[in-house]
PDB file of C-alpha atoms in Angstrom:
ATOM      1  CA  UNK A   1      10.768  -8.091  93.587  1.00  0.00           C
ATOM      2  CA  UNK A   2      10.791  -8.149  97.386  1.00  0.00           C
ATOM      3  CA  UNK A   3      12.864  -6.144  99.824  1.00  0.00           C
ATOM      4  CA  UNK A   4      13.956  -8.012 102.943  1.00  0.00           C
ATOM      5  CA  UNK A   5      15.298  -6.396 106.084  1.00  0.00           C
ATOM      6  CA  UNK A   6      16.847  -7.997 109.139  1.00  0.00           C
ATOM      7  CA  UNK A   7      17.347  -6.856 112.703  1.00  0.00           C
ATOM      8  CA  UNK A   8      19.835  -6.599 114.234  1.00  0.00           C
ATOM      9  CA  UNK A   9      22.435  -6.134 111.508  1.00  0.00           C
ATOM     10  CA  UNK A  10      25.112  -7.328 113.912  1.00  0.00           C
ATOM     11  CA  UNK A  11      25.529  -8.260 117.549  1.00  0.00           C
ATOM     12  CA  UNK A  12      28.144  -9.440 119.999  1.00  0.00           C
ATOM     13  CA  UNK A  13      26.826 -11.867 122.586  1.00  0.00           C
ATOM     14  CA  UNK A  14      28.097 -13.808 125.566  1.00  0.00           C
ATOM     15  CA  UNK A  15      28.151 -17.587 125.489  1.00  0.00           C
ATOM     16  CA  UNK A  16      25.128 -19.249 127.038  1.00  0.00           C
ATOM     17  CA  UNK A  17      22.749 -16.457 126.030  1.00  0.00           C
ATOM     18  CA  UNK A  18      20.180 -16.389 123.217  1.00  0.00           C
ATOM     19  CA  UNK A  19      19.594 -13.959 120.359  1.00  0.00           C
ATOM     20  CA  UNK A  20      16.451 -13.515 118.299  1.00  0.00           C
ATOM     21  CA  UNK A  21      16.866 -12.283 114.727  1.00  0.00           C
ATOM     22  CA  UNK A  22      13.947 -10.682 112.937  1.00  0.00           C
ATOM     23  CA  UNK A  23      13.237 -10.867 109.208  1.00  0.00           C
ATOM     24  CA  UNK A  24      10.706  -8.539 107.597  1.00  0.00           C
ATOM     25  CA  UNK A  25       9.567  -8.671 103.965  1.00  0.00           C
ATOM     26  CA  UNK A  26       7.883  -5.716 102.292  1.00  0.00           C
ATOM     27  CA  UNK A  27       5.342  -7.962 100.553  1.00  0.00           C
ATOM     28  CA  UNK A  28       3.679 -11.284 101.189  1.00  0.00           C
ATOM     29  CA  UNK A  29       5.835 -14.282 100.308  1.00  0.00           C
ATOM     30  CA  UNK A  30       4.860 -17.904 100.093  1.00  0.00           C
ATOM     31  CA  UNK A  31       7.990 -19.336 101.658  1.00  0.00           C
ATOM     32  CA  UNK A  32      10.699 -18.047 103.967  1.00  0.00           C
ATOM     33  CA  UNK A  33      14.025 -19.690 104.690  1.00  0.00           C
ATOM     34  CA  UNK A  34      16.876 -19.226 107.153  1.00  0.00           C
ATOM     35  CA  UNK A  35      20.544 -19.752 106.296  1.00  0.00           C
ATOM     36  CA  UNK A  36      23.854 -19.677 108.126  1.00  0.00           C
ATOM     37  CA  UNK A  37      27.116 -18.582 106.541  1.00  0.00           C
ATOM     38  CA  UNK A  38      30.214 -19.382 108.543  1.00  0.00           C
ATOM     39  CA  UNK A  39      33.358 -17.336 107.934  1.00  0.00           C
ATOM     40  CA  UNK A  40      34.786 -17.890 104.456  1.00  0.00           C
ATOM     41  CA  UNK A  41      32.151 -20.456 103.521  1.00  0.00           C
ATOM     42  CA  UNK A  42      29.018 -20.744 101.420  1.00  0.00           C
ATOM     43  CA  UNK A  43      25.479 -20.542 102.740  1.00  0.00           C
ATOM     44  CA  UNK A  44      23.976 -23.516 104.574  1.00  0.00           C
ATOM     45  CA  UNK A  45      20.209 -23.879 104.825  1.00  0.00           C
ATOM     46  CA  UNK A  46      18.992 -24.143 108.423  1.00  0.00           C
ATOM     47  CA  UNK A  47      15.241 -24.475 107.968  1.00  0.00           C
ATOM     48  CA  UNK A  48      12.098 -23.560 106.096  1.00  0.00           C
ATOM     49  CA  UNK A  49       9.840 -21.227 108.066  1.00  0.00           C
ATOM     50  CA  UNK A  50       6.271 -22.393 107.506  1.00  0.00           C
ATOM     51  CA  UNK A  51       3.446 -19.950 108.100  1.00  0.00           C
ATOM     52  CA  UNK A  52       1.124 -21.229 110.788  1.00  0.00           C
ATOM     53  CA  UNK A  53       3.002 -24.446 111.469  1.00  0.00           C
ATOM     54  CA  UNK A  54       6.297 -25.722 112.779  1.00  0.00           C
ATOM     55  CA  UNK A  55       9.448 -25.045 110.798  1.00  0.00           C
ATOM     56  CA  UNK A  56      11.080 -27.784 108.742  1.00  0.00           C
ATOM     57  CA  UNK A  57      14.727 -28.269 109.719  1.00  0.00           C
ATOM     58  CA  UNK A  58      17.598 -29.503 107.593  1.00  0.00           C
ATOM     59  CA  UNK A  59      19.876 -32.294 108.732  1.00  0.00           C
ATOM     60  CA  UNK A  60      22.148 -31.139 111.525  1.00  0.00           C
ATOM     61  CA  UNK A  61      19.834 -28.394 112.793  1.00  0.00           C
ATOM     62  CA  UNK A  62      17.286 -28.842 115.589  1.00  0.00           C
ATOM     63  CA  UNK A  63      14.386 -26.822 116.913  1.00  0.00           C
ATOM     64  CA  UNK A  64      15.754 -26.582 120.445  1.00  0.00           C
ATOM     65  CA  UNK A  65      18.852 -24.797 119.173  1.00  0.00           C
ATOM     66  CA  UNK A  66      17.241 -22.719 116.409  1.00  0.00           C
ATOM     67  CA  UNK A  67      13.555 -22.113 117.216  1.00  0.00           C
ATOM     68  CA  UNK A  68      11.754 -20.324 114.391  1.00  0.00           C
ATOM     69  CA  UNK A  69       8.485 -18.464 114.282  1.00  0.00           C
ATOM     70  CA  UNK A  70       6.459 -17.284 111.311  1.00  0.00           C
ATOM     71  CA  UNK A  71       3.256 -15.633 112.470  1.00  0.00           C
ATOM     72  CA  UNK A  72       2.280 -14.210 109.067  1.00  0.00           C
ATOM     73  CA  UNK A  73       3.322 -14.011 105.402  1.00  0.00           C
ATOM     74  CA  UNK A  74       5.755 -11.118 105.847  1.00  0.00           C
ATOM     75  CA  UNK A  75       7.625 -11.820 109.091  1.00  0.00           C
ATOM     76  CA  UNK A  76       9.766 -14.506 110.690  1.00  0.00           C
ATOM     77  CA  UNK A  77      12.191 -14.830 113.582  1.00  0.00           C
ATOM     78  CA  UNK A  78      15.135 -17.136 114.207  1.00  0.00           C
ATOM     79  CA  UNK A  79      16.486 -17.597 117.718  1.00  0.00           C
ATOM     80  CA  UNK A  80      20.001 -18.864 118.297  1.00  0.00           C
ATOM     81  CA  UNK A  81      19.815 -20.481 121.728  1.00  0.00           C
ATOM     82  CA  UNK A  82      22.451 -21.205 124.350  1.00  0.00           C
ATOM     83  CA  UNK A  83      25.118 -19.731 122.129  1.00  0.00           C
ATOM     84  CA  UNK A  84      28.726 -20.838 121.911  1.00  0.00           C
ATOM     85  CA  UNK A  85      31.616 -19.325 119.909  1.00  0.00           C
ATOM     86  CA  UNK A  86      30.944 -21.927 117.196  1.00  0.00           C
ATOM     87  CA  UNK A  87      27.651 -20.129 116.494  1.00  0.00           C
ATOM     88  CA  UNK A  88      29.532 -17.052 115.309  1.00  0.00           C
ATOM     89  CA  UNK A  89      28.283 -16.658 111.747  1.00  0.00           C
ATOM     90  CA  UNK A  90      26.195 -14.543 109.444  1.00  0.00           C
ATOM     91  CA  UNK A  91      22.532 -15.512 109.559  1.00  0.00           C
ATOM     92  CA  UNK A  92      20.403 -14.710 106.501  1.00  0.00           C
ATOM     93  CA  UNK A  93      16.741 -15.027 105.712  1.00  0.00           C
ATOM     94  CA  UNK A  94      15.153 -15.299 102.289  1.00  0.00           C
ATOM     95  CA  UNK A  95      11.666 -15.137 100.872  1.00  0.00           C
ATOM     96  CA  UNK A  96      10.033 -16.558  97.751  1.00  0.00           C
ATOM     97  CA  UNK A  97       7.634 -14.409  95.729  1.00  0.00           C
ATOM     98  CA  UNK A  98       5.077 -15.096  93.084  1.00  0.00           C
ATOM     99  CA  UNK A  99       7.879 -14.758  90.528  1.00  0.00           C
ATOM    100  CA  UNK A 100       9.406 -17.907  92.055  1.00  0.00           C
ATOM    101  CA  UNK A 101      12.649 -16.112  92.788  1.00  0.00           C
ATOM    102  CA  UNK A 102      14.211 -16.146  96.226  1.00  0.00           C
ATOM    103  CA  UNK A 103      15.260 -12.766  97.592  1.00  0.00           C
ATOM    104  CA  UNK A 104      17.708 -12.491 100.454  1.00  0.00           C
ATOM    105  CA  UNK A 105      18.119 -10.187 103.392  1.00  0.00           C
ATOM    106  CA  UNK A 106      21.427  -8.427 104.153  1.00  0.00           C
ATOM    107  CA  UNK A 107      22.273 -10.813 106.961  1.00  0.00           C
ATOM    108  CA  UNK A 108      22.894 -10.577 110.707  1.00  0.00           C
ATOM    109  CA  UNK A 109      26.532 -10.841 111.741  1.00  0.00           C
ATOM    110  CA  UNK A 110      26.743 -12.641 115.090  1.00  0.00           C
ATOM    111  CA  UNK A 111      29.856 -12.869 117.226  1.00  0.00           C
ATOM    112  CA  UNK A 112      29.775 -15.029 120.342  1.00  0.00           C
ATOM    113  CA  UNK A 113      32.453 -14.466 122.965  1.00  0.00           C
TER     114      UNK A 113
ATOM    115  CA  UNK B   1      24.376 -31.911  98.232  1.00  0.00           C
ATOM    116  CA  UNK B   2      24.769 -29.225  95.582  1.00  0.00           C
ATOM    117  CA  UNK B   3      23.899 -30.457  92.111  1.00  0.00           C
ATOM    118  CA  UNK B   4      26.394 -28.255  90.289  1.00  0.00           C
ATOM    119  CA  UNK B   5      30.146 -27.913  89.878  1.00  0.00           C
ATOM    120  CA  UNK B   6      31.905 -24.619  89.243  1.00  0.00           C
ATOM    121  CA  UNK B   7      35.528 -23.470  89.145  1.00  0.00           C
ATOM    122  CA  UNK B   8      36.715 -22.207  92.494  1.00  0.00           C
ATOM    123  CA  UNK B   9      37.967 -18.874  91.194  1.00  0.00           C
ATOM    124  CA  UNK B  10      38.360 -16.801  88.043  1.00  0.00           C
ATOM    125  CA  UNK B  11      39.869 -13.487  87.025  1.00  0.00           C
ATOM    126  CA  UNK B  12      38.545 -11.094  84.401  1.00  0.00           C
ATOM    127  CA  UNK B  13      39.902  -7.817  83.076  1.00  0.00           C
ATOM    128  CA  UNK B  14      37.694  -4.808  83.613  1.00  0.00           C
ATOM    129  CA  UNK B  15      35.602  -4.044  80.522  1.00  0.00           C
ATOM    130  CA  UNK B  16      35.928  -7.539  79.131  1.00  0.00           C
ATOM    131  CA  UNK B  17      33.257 -10.220  79.138  1.00  0.00           C
ATOM    132  CA  UNK B  18      33.268 -12.578  82.109  1.00  0.00           C
ATOM    133  CA  UNK B  19      32.205 -16.114  81.223  1.00  0.00           C
ATOM    134  CA  UNK B  20      31.399 -18.272  84.244  1.00  0.00           C
ATOM    135  CA  UNK B  21      30.849 -21.978  83.514  1.00  0.00           C
ATOM    136  CA  UNK B  22      28.680 -24.421  85.449  1.00  0.00           C
ATOM    137  CA  UNK B  23      28.209 -28.164  85.087  1.00  0.00           C
ATOM    138  CA  UNK B  24      24.892 -29.728  86.095  1.00  0.00           C
ATOM    139  CA  UNK B  25      24.953 -33.136  84.424  1.00  0.00           C
ATOM    140  CA  UNK B  26      22.224 -34.618  86.659  1.00  0.00           C
ATOM    141  CA  UNK B  27      19.664 -31.865  86.086  1.00  0.00           C
ATOM    142  CA  UNK B  28      16.069 -33.078  85.895  1.00  0.00           C
ATOM    143  CA  UNK B  29      13.573 -32.101  83.231  1.00  0.00           C
ATOM    144  CA  UNK B  30      11.621 -29.816  85.566  1.00  0.00           C
ATOM    145  CA  UNK B  31      14.646 -28.088  87.083  1.00  0.00           C
ATOM    146  CA  UNK B  32      15.773 -24.628  86.117  1.00  0.00           C
ATOM    147  CA  UNK B  33      19.263 -23.167  86.236  1.00  0.00           C
ATOM    148  CA  UNK B  34      19.524 -20.137  88.523  1.00  0.00           C
ATOM    149  CA  UNK B  35      22.439 -17.801  89.094  1.00  0.00           C
ATOM    150  CA  UNK B  36      22.978 -15.696  92.193  1.00  0.00           C
ATOM    151  CA  UNK B  37      25.937 -13.630  93.302  1.00  0.00           C
ATOM    152  CA  UNK B  38      27.127 -12.467  96.689  1.00  0.00           C
ATOM    153  CA  UNK B  39      29.157  -9.325  96.948  1.00  0.00           C
ATOM    154  CA  UNK B  40      31.292  -9.180 100.075  1.00  0.00           C
ATOM    155  CA  UNK B  41      29.283  -8.575 103.266  1.00  0.00           C
ATOM    156  CA  UNK B  42      25.934  -8.549 101.453  1.00  0.00           C
ATOM    157  CA  UNK B  43      23.126 -11.053 100.994  1.00  0.00           C
ATOM    158  CA  UNK B  44      22.958 -13.074  97.761  1.00  0.00           C
ATOM    159  CA  UNK B  45      21.470 -11.271  94.768  1.00  0.00           C
ATOM    160  CA  UNK B  46      19.389 -12.985  92.095  1.00  0.00           C
ATOM    161  CA  UNK B  47      20.846 -12.582  88.593  1.00  0.00           C
ATOM    162  CA  UNK B  48      19.000 -14.731  86.068  1.00  0.00           C
ATOM    163  CA  UNK B  49      17.401 -18.114  85.495  1.00  0.00           C
ATOM    164  CA  UNK B  50      16.472 -20.335  82.554  1.00  0.00           C
ATOM    165  CA  UNK B  51      15.154 -23.747  81.548  1.00  0.00           C
ATOM    166  CA  UNK B  52      16.566 -24.555  78.124  1.00  0.00           C
ATOM    167  CA  UNK B  53      16.523 -21.408  76.053  1.00  0.00           C
ATOM    168  CA  UNK B  54      19.170 -18.743  76.315  1.00  0.00           C
ATOM    169  CA  UNK B  55      18.116 -15.836  78.495  1.00  0.00           C
ATOM    170  CA  UNK B  56      19.233 -12.225  78.753  1.00  0.00           C
ATOM    171  CA  UNK B  57      18.376  -9.434  81.144  1.00  0.00           C
ATOM    172  CA  UNK B  58      19.913  -6.138  82.161  1.00  0.00           C
ATOM    173  CA  UNK B  59      22.546  -7.845  84.283  1.00  0.00           C
ATOM    174  CA  UNK B  60      23.700 -10.856  82.304  1.00  0.00           C
ATOM    175  CA  UNK B  61      23.113 -13.539  79.702  1.00  0.00           C
ATOM    176  CA  UNK B  62      22.616 -17.230  80.389  1.00  0.00           C
ATOM    177  CA  UNK B  63      23.630 -19.778  77.780  1.00  0.00           C
ATOM    178  CA  UNK B  64      22.392 -23.353  78.375  1.00  0.00           C
ATOM    179  CA  UNK B  65      23.676 -26.219  76.250  1.00  0.00           C
ATOM    180  CA  UNK B  66      21.205 -28.217  74.207  1.00  0.00           C
ATOM    181  CA  UNK B  67      21.565 -31.266  76.472  1.00  0.00           C
ATOM    182  CA  UNK B  68      21.136 -28.955  79.513  1.00  0.00           C
ATOM    183  CA  UNK B  69      24.124 -30.518  81.241  1.00  0.00           C
ATOM    184  CA  UNK B  70      26.050 -27.268  81.450  1.00  0.00           C
ATOM    185  CA  UNK B  71      25.582 -23.535  81.230  1.00  0.00           C
ATOM    186  CA  UNK B  72      27.547 -20.293  81.105  1.00  0.00           C
ATOM    187  CA  UNK B  73      26.753 -16.998  82.762  1.00  0.00           C
ATOM    188  CA  UNK B  74      28.048 -14.057  80.761  1.00  0.00           C
ATOM    189  CA  UNK B  75      28.656 -10.602  82.199  1.00  0.00           C
ATOM    190  CA  UNK B  76      29.205  -8.676  78.941  1.00  0.00           C
ATOM    191  CA  UNK B  77      31.321  -5.799  80.264  1.00  0.00           C
ATOM    192  CA  UNK B  78      32.664  -6.648  83.700  1.00  0.00           C
ATOM    193  CA  UNK B  79      33.262  -3.806  86.154  1.00  0.00           C
ATOM    194  CA  UNK B  80      35.033  -3.766  89.498  1.00  0.00           C
ATOM    195  CA  UNK B  81      31.602  -3.885  91.172  1.00  0.00           C
ATOM    196  CA  UNK B  82      31.054  -7.327  89.634  1.00  0.00           C
ATOM    197  CA  UNK B  83      33.726  -8.795  91.908  1.00  0.00           C
ATOM    198  CA  UNK B  84      31.746 -11.359  93.917  1.00  0.00           C
ATOM    199  CA  UNK B  85      31.094 -15.049  94.505  1.00  0.00           C
ATOM    200  CA  UNK B  86      28.782 -16.419  91.803  1.00  0.00           C
ATOM    201  CA  UNK B  87      26.540 -19.383  92.571  1.00  0.00           C
ATOM    202  CA  UNK B  88      24.996 -21.671  89.953  1.00  0.00           C
ATOM    203  CA  UNK B  89      21.966 -23.513  91.354  1.00  0.00           C
ATOM    204  CA  UNK B  90      19.466 -25.955  89.915  1.00  0.00           C
ATOM    205  CA  UNK B  91      16.002 -26.076  91.397  1.00  0.00           C
ATOM    206  CA  UNK B  92      12.372 -26.549  90.551  1.00  0.00           C
ATOM    207  CA  UNK B  93      10.571 -23.429  89.349  1.00  0.00           C
ATOM    208  CA  UNK B  94       8.532 -23.016  92.498  1.00  0.00           C
ATOM    209  CA  UNK B  95       8.801 -20.736  95.482  1.00  0.00           C
ATOM    210  CA  UNK B  96       8.629 -23.700  97.849  1.00  0.00           C
ATOM    211  CA  UNK B  97      11.774 -25.262  96.442  1.00  0.00           C
ATOM    212  CA  UNK B  98      14.853 -24.642  98.541  1.00  0.00           C
ATOM    213  CA  UNK B  99      17.891 -22.811  97.217  1.00  0.00           C
ATOM    214  CA  UNK B 100      20.880 -25.017  98.039  1.00  0.00           C
ATOM    215  CA  UNK B 101      24.217 -23.274  97.621  1.00  0.00           C
ATOM    216  CA  UNK B 102      27.454 -24.909  96.541  1.00  0.00           C
ATOM    217  CA  UNK B 103      30.847 -23.246  97.024  1.00  0.00           C
ATOM    218  CA  UNK B 104      30.418 -21.037  93.927  1.00  0.00           C
ATOM    219  CA  UNK B 105      33.024 -19.238  91.810  1.00  0.00           C
ATOM    220  CA  UNK B 106      34.921 -16.294  93.238  1.00  0.00           C
ATOM    221  CA  UNK B 107      35.227 -13.787  90.381  1.00  0.00           C
ATOM    222  CA  UNK B 108      37.830 -11.061  90.647  1.00  0.00           C
ATOM    223  CA  UNK B 109      37.571  -8.219  88.141  1.00  0.00           C
ATOM    224  CA  UNK B 110      41.002  -6.702  87.670  1.00  0.00           C
ATOM    225  CA  UNK B 111      41.613  -3.069  86.649  1.00  0.00           C
TER     226      UNK B 111
END
């Protein structure tokens, strides 16, 4: 199994600012993913974080709004740019291991005022 | 789009078996059935997965029909800590394949 941690666990931000969320895995994983979970809803996949290349975004999500980095096999960041209140959500990362099971972080709870 | 359909909500008495159904009539031959759950304010937790044979681990059992078009997750002795949203997902058995979540089933375990 893999243990995934995220920083920060929560934050309150002003509109127009940006927040970078960090995701750290305790072992090397092949794939990492970022999700958004809006209040009372299921998880929506934002993008696949590719190691050493640009992230692959799902429909409705763009790099300018959600830039992603993945410098190595255990770490990734997601930035929420130019935030508005509609960006208030929980953001989660996940990682796939050699057992082909995705493990999830605890999430970052973001509130935009 | 999610490839599965699940009931929106279910109740189960504490100590009884919780049986959570899932329909996946369009499942492909190389796709597995995975179950995750999300306890309030936590990240999703992997429970179990299977291809066509029934599977059991320390958390649950997974029963897949012979035609693979539906499955049932069984929590043999539900406790209050099993109250969560349960997600049934079909995906290829590969770490590169995305986990796409549907709305899931909200299970309430009642004292």
